[in-house]
Tab-separated table of C-alpha atoms in Angstrom:
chain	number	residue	atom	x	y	z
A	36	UNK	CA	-37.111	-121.182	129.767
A	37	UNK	CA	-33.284	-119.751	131.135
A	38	UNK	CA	-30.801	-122.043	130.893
A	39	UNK	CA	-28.529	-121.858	134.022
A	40	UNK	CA	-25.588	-123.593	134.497
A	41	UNK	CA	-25.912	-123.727	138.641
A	42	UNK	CA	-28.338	-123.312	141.320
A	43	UNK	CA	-25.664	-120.578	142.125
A	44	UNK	CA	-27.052	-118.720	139.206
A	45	UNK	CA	-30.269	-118.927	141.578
A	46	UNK	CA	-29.498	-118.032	144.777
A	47	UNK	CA	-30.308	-114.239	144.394
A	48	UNK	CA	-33.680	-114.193	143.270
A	49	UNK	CA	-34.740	-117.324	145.752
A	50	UNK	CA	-34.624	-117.898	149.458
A	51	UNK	CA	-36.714	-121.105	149.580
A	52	UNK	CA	-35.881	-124.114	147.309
A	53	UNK	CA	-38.743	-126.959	146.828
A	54	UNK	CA	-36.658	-129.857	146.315
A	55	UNK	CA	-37.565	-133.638	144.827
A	56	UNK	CA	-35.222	-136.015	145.778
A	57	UNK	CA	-35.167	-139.482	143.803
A	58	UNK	CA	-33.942	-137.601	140.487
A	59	UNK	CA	-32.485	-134.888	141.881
A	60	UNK	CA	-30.828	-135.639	145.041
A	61	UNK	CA	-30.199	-139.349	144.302
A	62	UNK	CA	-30.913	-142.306	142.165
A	63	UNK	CA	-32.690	-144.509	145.000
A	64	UNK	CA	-28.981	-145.761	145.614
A	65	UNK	CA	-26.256	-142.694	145.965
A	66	UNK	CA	-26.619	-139.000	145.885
A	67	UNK	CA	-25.856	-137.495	142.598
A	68	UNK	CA	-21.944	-136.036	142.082
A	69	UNK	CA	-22.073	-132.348	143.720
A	70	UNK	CA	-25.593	-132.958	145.403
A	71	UNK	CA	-23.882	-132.920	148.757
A	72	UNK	CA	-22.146	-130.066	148.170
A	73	UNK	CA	-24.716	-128.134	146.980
A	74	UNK	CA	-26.781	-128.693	149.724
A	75	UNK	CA	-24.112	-127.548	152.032
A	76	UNK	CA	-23.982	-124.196	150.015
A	77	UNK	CA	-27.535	-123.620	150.119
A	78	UNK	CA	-27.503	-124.213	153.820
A	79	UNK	CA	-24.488	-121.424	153.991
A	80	UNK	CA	-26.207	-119.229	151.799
A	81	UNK	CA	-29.031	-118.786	154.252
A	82	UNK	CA	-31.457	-120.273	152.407
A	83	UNK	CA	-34.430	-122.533	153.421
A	84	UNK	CA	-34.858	-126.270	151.869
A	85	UNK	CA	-37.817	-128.390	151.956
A	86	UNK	CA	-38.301	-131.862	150.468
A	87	UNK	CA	-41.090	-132.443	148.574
A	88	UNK	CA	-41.507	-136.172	147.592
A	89	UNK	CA	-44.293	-138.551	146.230
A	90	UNK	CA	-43.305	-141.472	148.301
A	91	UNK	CA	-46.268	-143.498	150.261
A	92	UNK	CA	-44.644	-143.739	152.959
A	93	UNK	CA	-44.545	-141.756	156.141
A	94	UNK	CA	-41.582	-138.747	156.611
A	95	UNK	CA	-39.686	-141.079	159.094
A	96	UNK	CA	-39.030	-143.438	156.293
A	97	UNK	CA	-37.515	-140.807	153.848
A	98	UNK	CA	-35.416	-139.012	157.270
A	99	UNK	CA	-34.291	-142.825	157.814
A	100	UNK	CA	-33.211	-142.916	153.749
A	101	UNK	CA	-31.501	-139.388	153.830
A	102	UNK	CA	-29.310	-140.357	156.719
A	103	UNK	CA	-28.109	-143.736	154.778
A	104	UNK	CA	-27.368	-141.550	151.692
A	105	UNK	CA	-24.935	-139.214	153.774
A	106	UNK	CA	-27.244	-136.407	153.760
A	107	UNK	CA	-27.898	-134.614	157.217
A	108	UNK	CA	-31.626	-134.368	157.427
A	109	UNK	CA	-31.863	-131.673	159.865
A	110	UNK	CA	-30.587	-129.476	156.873
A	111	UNK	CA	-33.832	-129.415	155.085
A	112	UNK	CA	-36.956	-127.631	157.612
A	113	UNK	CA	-39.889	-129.611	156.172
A	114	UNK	CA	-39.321	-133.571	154.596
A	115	UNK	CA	-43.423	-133.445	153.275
A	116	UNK	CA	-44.103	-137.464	151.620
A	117	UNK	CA	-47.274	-138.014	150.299
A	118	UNK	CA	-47.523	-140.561	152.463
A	119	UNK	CA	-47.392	-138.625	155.301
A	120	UNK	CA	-50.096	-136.221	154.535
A	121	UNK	CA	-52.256	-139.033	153.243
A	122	UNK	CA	-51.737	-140.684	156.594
A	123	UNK	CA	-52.752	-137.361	158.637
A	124	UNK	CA	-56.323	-136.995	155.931
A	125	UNK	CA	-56.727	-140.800	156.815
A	126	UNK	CA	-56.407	-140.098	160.353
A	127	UNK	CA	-58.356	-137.207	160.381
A	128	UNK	CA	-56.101	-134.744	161.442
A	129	UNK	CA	-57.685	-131.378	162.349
A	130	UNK	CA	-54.157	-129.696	162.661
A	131	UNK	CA	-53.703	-130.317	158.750
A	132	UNK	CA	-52.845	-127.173	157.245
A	133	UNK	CA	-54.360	-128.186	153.500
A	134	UNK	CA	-57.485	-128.243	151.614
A	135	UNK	CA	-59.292	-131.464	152.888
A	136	UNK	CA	-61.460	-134.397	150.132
A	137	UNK	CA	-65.209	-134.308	151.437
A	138	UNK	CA	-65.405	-137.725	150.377
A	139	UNK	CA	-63.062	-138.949	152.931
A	140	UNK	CA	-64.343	-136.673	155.038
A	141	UNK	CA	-68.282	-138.110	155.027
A	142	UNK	CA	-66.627	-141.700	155.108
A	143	UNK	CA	-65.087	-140.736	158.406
A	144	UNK	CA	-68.105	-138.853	159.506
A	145	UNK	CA	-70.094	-142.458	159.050
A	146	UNK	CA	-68.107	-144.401	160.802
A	147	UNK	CA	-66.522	-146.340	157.510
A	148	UNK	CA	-63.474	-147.816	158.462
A	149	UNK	CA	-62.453	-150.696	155.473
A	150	UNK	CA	-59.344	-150.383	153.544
A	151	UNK	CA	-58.400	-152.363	150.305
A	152	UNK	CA	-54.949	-151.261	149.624
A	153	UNK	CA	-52.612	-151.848	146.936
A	154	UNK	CA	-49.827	-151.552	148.451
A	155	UNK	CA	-45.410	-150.976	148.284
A	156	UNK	CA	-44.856	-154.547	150.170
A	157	UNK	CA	-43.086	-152.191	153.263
A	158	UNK	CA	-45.390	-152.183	155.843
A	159	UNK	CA	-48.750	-151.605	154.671
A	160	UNK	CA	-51.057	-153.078	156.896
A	161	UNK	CA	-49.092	-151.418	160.069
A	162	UNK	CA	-49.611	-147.633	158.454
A	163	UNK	CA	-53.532	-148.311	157.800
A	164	UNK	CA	-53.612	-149.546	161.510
A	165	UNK	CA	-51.785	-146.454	162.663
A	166	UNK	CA	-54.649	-144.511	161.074
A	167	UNK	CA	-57.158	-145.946	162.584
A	168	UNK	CA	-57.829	-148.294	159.633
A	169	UNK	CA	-58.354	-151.982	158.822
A	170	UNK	CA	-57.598	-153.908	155.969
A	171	UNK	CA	-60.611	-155.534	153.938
A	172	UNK	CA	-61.860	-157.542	151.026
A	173	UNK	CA	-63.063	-154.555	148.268
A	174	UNK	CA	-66.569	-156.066	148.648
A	175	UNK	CA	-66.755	-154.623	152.049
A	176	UNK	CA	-64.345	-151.454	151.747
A	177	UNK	CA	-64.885	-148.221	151.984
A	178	UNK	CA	-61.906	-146.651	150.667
A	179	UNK	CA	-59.207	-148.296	148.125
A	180	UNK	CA	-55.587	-147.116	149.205
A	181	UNK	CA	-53.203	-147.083	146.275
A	182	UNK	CA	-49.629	-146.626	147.842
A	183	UNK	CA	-47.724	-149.425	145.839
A	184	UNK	CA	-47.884	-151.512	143.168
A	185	UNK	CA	-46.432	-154.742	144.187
A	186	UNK	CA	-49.022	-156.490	146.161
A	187	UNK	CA	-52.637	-156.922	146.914
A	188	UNK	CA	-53.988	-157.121	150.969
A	189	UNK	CA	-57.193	-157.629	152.074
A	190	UNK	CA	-56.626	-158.101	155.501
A	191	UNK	CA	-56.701	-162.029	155.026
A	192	UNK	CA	-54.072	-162.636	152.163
A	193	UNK	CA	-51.928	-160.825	150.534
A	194	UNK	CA	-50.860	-161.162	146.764
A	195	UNK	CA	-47.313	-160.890	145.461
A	196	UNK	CA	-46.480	-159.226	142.314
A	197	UNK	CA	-42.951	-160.654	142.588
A	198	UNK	CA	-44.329	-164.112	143.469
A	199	UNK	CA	-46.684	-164.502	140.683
A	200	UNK	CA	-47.046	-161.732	138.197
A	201	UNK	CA	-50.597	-162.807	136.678
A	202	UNK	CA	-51.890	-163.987	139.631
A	203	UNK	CA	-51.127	-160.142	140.517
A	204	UNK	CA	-52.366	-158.538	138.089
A	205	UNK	CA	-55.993	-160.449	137.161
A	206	UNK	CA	-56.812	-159.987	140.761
A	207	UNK	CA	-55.720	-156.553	140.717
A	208	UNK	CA	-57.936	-156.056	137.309
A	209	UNK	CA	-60.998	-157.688	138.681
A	210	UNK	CA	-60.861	-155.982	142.276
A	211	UNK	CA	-60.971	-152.655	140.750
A	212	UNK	CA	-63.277	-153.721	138.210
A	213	UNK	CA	-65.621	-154.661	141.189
A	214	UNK	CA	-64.623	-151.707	142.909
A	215	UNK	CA	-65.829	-149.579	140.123
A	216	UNK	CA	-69.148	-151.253	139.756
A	217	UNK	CA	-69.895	-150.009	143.434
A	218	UNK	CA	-68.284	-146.850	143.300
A	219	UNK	CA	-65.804	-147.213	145.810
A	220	UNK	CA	-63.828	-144.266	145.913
A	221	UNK	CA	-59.784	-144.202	145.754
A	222	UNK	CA	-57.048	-142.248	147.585
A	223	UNK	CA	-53.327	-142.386	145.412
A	224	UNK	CA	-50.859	-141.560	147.732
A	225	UNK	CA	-47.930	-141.552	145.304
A	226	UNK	CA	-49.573	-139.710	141.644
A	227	UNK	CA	-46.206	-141.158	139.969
A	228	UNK	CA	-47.261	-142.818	137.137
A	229	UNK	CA	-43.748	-144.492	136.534
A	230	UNK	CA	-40.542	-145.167	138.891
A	231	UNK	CA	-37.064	-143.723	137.778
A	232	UNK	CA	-35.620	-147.191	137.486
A	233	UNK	CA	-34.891	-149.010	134.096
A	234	UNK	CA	-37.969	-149.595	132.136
A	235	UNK	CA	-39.853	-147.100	133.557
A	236	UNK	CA	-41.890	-149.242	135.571
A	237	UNK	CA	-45.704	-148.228	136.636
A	238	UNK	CA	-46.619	-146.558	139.987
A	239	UNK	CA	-49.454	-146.200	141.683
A	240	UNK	CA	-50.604	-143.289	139.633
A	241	UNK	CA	-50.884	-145.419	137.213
A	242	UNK	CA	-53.264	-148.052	138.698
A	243	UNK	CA	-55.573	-144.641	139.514
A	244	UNK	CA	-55.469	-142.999	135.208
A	245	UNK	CA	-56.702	-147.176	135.093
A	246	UNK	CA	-59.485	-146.977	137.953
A	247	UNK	CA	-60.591	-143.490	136.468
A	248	UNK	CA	-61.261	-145.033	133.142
A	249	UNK	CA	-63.268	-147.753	134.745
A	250	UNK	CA	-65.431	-145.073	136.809
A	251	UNK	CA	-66.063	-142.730	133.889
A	252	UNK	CA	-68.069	-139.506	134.348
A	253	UNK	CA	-67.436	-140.098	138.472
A	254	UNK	CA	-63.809	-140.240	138.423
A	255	UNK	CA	-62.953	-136.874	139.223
A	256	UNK	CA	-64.908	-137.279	142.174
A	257	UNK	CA	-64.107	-140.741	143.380
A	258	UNK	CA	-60.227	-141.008	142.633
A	259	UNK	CA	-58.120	-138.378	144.880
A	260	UNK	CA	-54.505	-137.887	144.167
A	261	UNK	CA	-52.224	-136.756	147.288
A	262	UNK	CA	-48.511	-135.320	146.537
A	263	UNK	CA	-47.145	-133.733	143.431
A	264	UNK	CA	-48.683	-131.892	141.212
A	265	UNK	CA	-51.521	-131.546	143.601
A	266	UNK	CA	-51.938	-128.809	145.632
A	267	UNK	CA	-52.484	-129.853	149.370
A	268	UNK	CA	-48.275	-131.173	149.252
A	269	UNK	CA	-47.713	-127.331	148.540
A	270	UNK	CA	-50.373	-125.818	150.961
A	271	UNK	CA	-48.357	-127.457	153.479
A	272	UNK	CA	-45.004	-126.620	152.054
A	273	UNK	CA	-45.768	-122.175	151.504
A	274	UNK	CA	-47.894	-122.165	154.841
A	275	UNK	CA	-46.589	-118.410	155.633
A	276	UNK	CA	-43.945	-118.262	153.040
A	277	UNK	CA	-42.950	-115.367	150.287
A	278	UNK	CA	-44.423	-117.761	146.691
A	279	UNK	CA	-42.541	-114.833	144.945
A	280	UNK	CA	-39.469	-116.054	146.544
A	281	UNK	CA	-39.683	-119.942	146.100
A	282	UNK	CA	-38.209	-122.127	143.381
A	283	UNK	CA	-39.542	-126.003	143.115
A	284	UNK	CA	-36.878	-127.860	141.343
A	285	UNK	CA	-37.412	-131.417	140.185
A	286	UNK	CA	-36.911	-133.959	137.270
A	287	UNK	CA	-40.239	-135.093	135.978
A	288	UNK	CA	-42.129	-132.572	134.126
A	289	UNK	CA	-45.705	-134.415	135.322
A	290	UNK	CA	-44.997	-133.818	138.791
A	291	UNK	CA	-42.460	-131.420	139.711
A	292	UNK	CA	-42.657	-129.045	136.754
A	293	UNK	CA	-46.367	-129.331	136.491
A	294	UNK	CA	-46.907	-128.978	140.233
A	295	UNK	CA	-44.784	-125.592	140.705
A	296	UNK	CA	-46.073	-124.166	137.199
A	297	UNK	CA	-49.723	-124.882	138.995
A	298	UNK	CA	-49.234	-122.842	142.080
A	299	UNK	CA	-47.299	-120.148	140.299
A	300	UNK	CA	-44.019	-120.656	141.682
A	301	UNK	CA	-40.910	-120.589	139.550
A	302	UNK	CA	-39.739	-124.151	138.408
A	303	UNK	CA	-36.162	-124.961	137.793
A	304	UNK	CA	-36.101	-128.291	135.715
A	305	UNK	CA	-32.988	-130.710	136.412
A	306	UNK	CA	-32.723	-132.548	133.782
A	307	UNK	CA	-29.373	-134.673	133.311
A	308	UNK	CA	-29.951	-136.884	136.414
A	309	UNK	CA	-33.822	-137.959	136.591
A	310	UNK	CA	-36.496	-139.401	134.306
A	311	UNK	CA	-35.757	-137.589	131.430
A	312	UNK	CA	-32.133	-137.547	131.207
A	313	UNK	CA	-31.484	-140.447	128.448
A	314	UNK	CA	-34.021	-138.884	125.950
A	315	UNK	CA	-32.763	-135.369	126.638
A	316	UNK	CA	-29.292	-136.436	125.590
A	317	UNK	CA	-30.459	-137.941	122.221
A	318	UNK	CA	-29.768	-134.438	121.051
A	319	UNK	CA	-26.601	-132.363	120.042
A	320	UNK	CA	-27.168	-130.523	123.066
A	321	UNK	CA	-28.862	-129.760	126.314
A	322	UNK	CA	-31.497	-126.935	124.892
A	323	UNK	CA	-31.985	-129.492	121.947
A	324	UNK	CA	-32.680	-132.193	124.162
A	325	UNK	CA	-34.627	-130.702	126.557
A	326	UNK	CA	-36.968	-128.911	123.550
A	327	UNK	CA	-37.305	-131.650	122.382
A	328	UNK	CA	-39.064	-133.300	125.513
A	329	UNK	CA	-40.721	-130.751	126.476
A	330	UNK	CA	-42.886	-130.660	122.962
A	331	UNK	CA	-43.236	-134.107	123.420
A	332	UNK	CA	-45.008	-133.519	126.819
A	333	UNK	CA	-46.825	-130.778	126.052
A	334	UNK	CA	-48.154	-132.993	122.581
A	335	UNK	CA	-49.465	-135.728	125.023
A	336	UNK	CA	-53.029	-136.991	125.854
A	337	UNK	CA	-53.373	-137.417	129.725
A	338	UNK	CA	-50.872	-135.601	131.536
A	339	UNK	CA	-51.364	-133.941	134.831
A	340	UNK	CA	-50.371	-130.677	133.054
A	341	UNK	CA	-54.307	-131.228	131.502
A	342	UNK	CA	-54.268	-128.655	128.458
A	343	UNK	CA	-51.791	-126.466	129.734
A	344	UNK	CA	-48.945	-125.925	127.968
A	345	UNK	CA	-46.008	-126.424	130.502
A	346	UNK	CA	-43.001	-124.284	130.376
A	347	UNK	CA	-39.947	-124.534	133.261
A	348	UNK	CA	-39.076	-121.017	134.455
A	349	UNK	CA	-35.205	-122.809	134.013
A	350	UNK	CA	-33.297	-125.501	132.926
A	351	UNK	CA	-30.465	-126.786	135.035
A	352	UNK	CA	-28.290	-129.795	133.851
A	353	UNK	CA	-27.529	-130.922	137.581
A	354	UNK	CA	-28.284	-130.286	141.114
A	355	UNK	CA	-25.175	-128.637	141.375
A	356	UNK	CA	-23.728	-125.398	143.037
């Protein structure tokens, strides 16, 4: 792991940069001191930029966020959400450039049509319909959609989180419990298992580590995972590109790190700004800090990293030039 103090100290052995954004381009609210900048250099520097990020929703949303947050979205060649290429699988679109889930697939193939979703709150029952989807109670689904964590549909009512927290989350605990009990298989289209916000709060990854527990031996079957780490995000993302030339730099160490590391591209870990920054400054310094994390990771049960020992290619305080 090389600490640099720059992307600068990058540019010359990369010409495409894999970028995260909550955590590393902004905190949800402002882009990050320098981030602009930076961007602006890399752009200058001839060098392509493409957005990876494990948001549900489709690219138009995250183009629609960029532009609020001052950044010029037209900069970056690719803005790939999970969202969006979980939309295109639900859709069934042939033009996908990425390894497709059989299980969808045969749904599809038998005319299943019935989503359950747990979903963001923003518009969930208009992107199922877009797909060519319709909302249903899980005794009649064919497919749970886990895009959110803050309410419940069904197609006839949908449940709160914010209205009624254990209203939320006993019907959330007995619909996948019944959902489990008929083997009702699950697409996650955001794998974070916690958002970069105070407390850490759970994400739909989350709610899928709980369904896959529930399903036992069947889970790696039944519960598919779309965006970072997984591989179909970066299928799209190095269609026709030089791997030996591309960098994926994020904040989270499940996702990010874990995701380039898996597809044998260098990683660049930015740590100062994203979900690791407050225990990587508990230490003297940066190296300490991020050591420090890093063995805690790669000590955990029930990563994404599996039994692989994860190790960043570099270290970079800030998204900075």
């Amino acid at each position: 792991m090389t600490f640099v103090n720059s992307l600068s100290e990058l540019s010359d052995d990369f010409n495409l940069f894999l970028l995260d954004m909550w955590g590393v381009l902004h905190d949800g609210s402002n882009p990050y001191q320098g981030v602009l900048d930076a961007v602006k250099q890399l752009k200058e520097h001839k060098k392509e930029m493409i957005i990876l990020s494990n948001s549900s929703k489709r690219t138009d949303s995250s183009v629609k966020s960029l532009k609020k947050l001052g950044f010029d979205p037209t900069d970056f060649s690719q803005i790939i959400t999970s969202g969006e290429i979980a939309f295109r699988m639900l859709e069934g679109d042939s033009s996908l450039e990425c390894d497709s889930w059989s299980v969808l697939t045969k749904i599809r193939q038998d005319g299943g049509n019935k989503l359950f979703v747990l979903g963001s709150g923003n518009e969930d029952e208009e992107y199922c319909v877009a797909c060519g989807w319709t909302l249903a109670p899980v005794e009649e689904a064919d497919l749970i959609l886990a895009r959110g964590t803050f309410t419940i549909c069904d197609g006839m009512t949908i449940v709160k989180k914010e209205e009624d927290e254990n209203e939320y989350f006993n019907i959330l605990n007995s619909s996948l419990a019944a959902a489990a009990e008929k083997k009702i298989p699950m697409l996650v289209s955001n794998p974070d298992k916690v958002r970069p916000d105070e407390g850490l709060p759970p994400m739909p990854g989350a709610i899928g580590d709980s369904y896959e527990a529930l399903l036992g031996n069947d889970a790696d079957v039944l519960v598919k995972r779309i965006g970072k780490p997984f591989p179909e995000v970066y299928q799209v993302a190095l269609k026709g590109k030089d791997a030996t030339k591309a960098v994926m730099i994020g904040d989270a160490l499940e996702t990010d790190v874990t995701g380039g590391s898996a597809v044998n591209i260098a990683t660049a870990w930015c740590i100062n700004d994203g979900i690791h920054g407050q225990d990587v400054n508990k230490k003297a310094t940066i190296q300490e800090g991020a050591n420090a994390v890093l063995d805690a990771f790669n000590e955990k049960d029930g990563t994404y990293a599996k039994e692989r020992e994860l190790r960043p290619t570099f270290l970079v305080p800030h998204f900075r030039w």
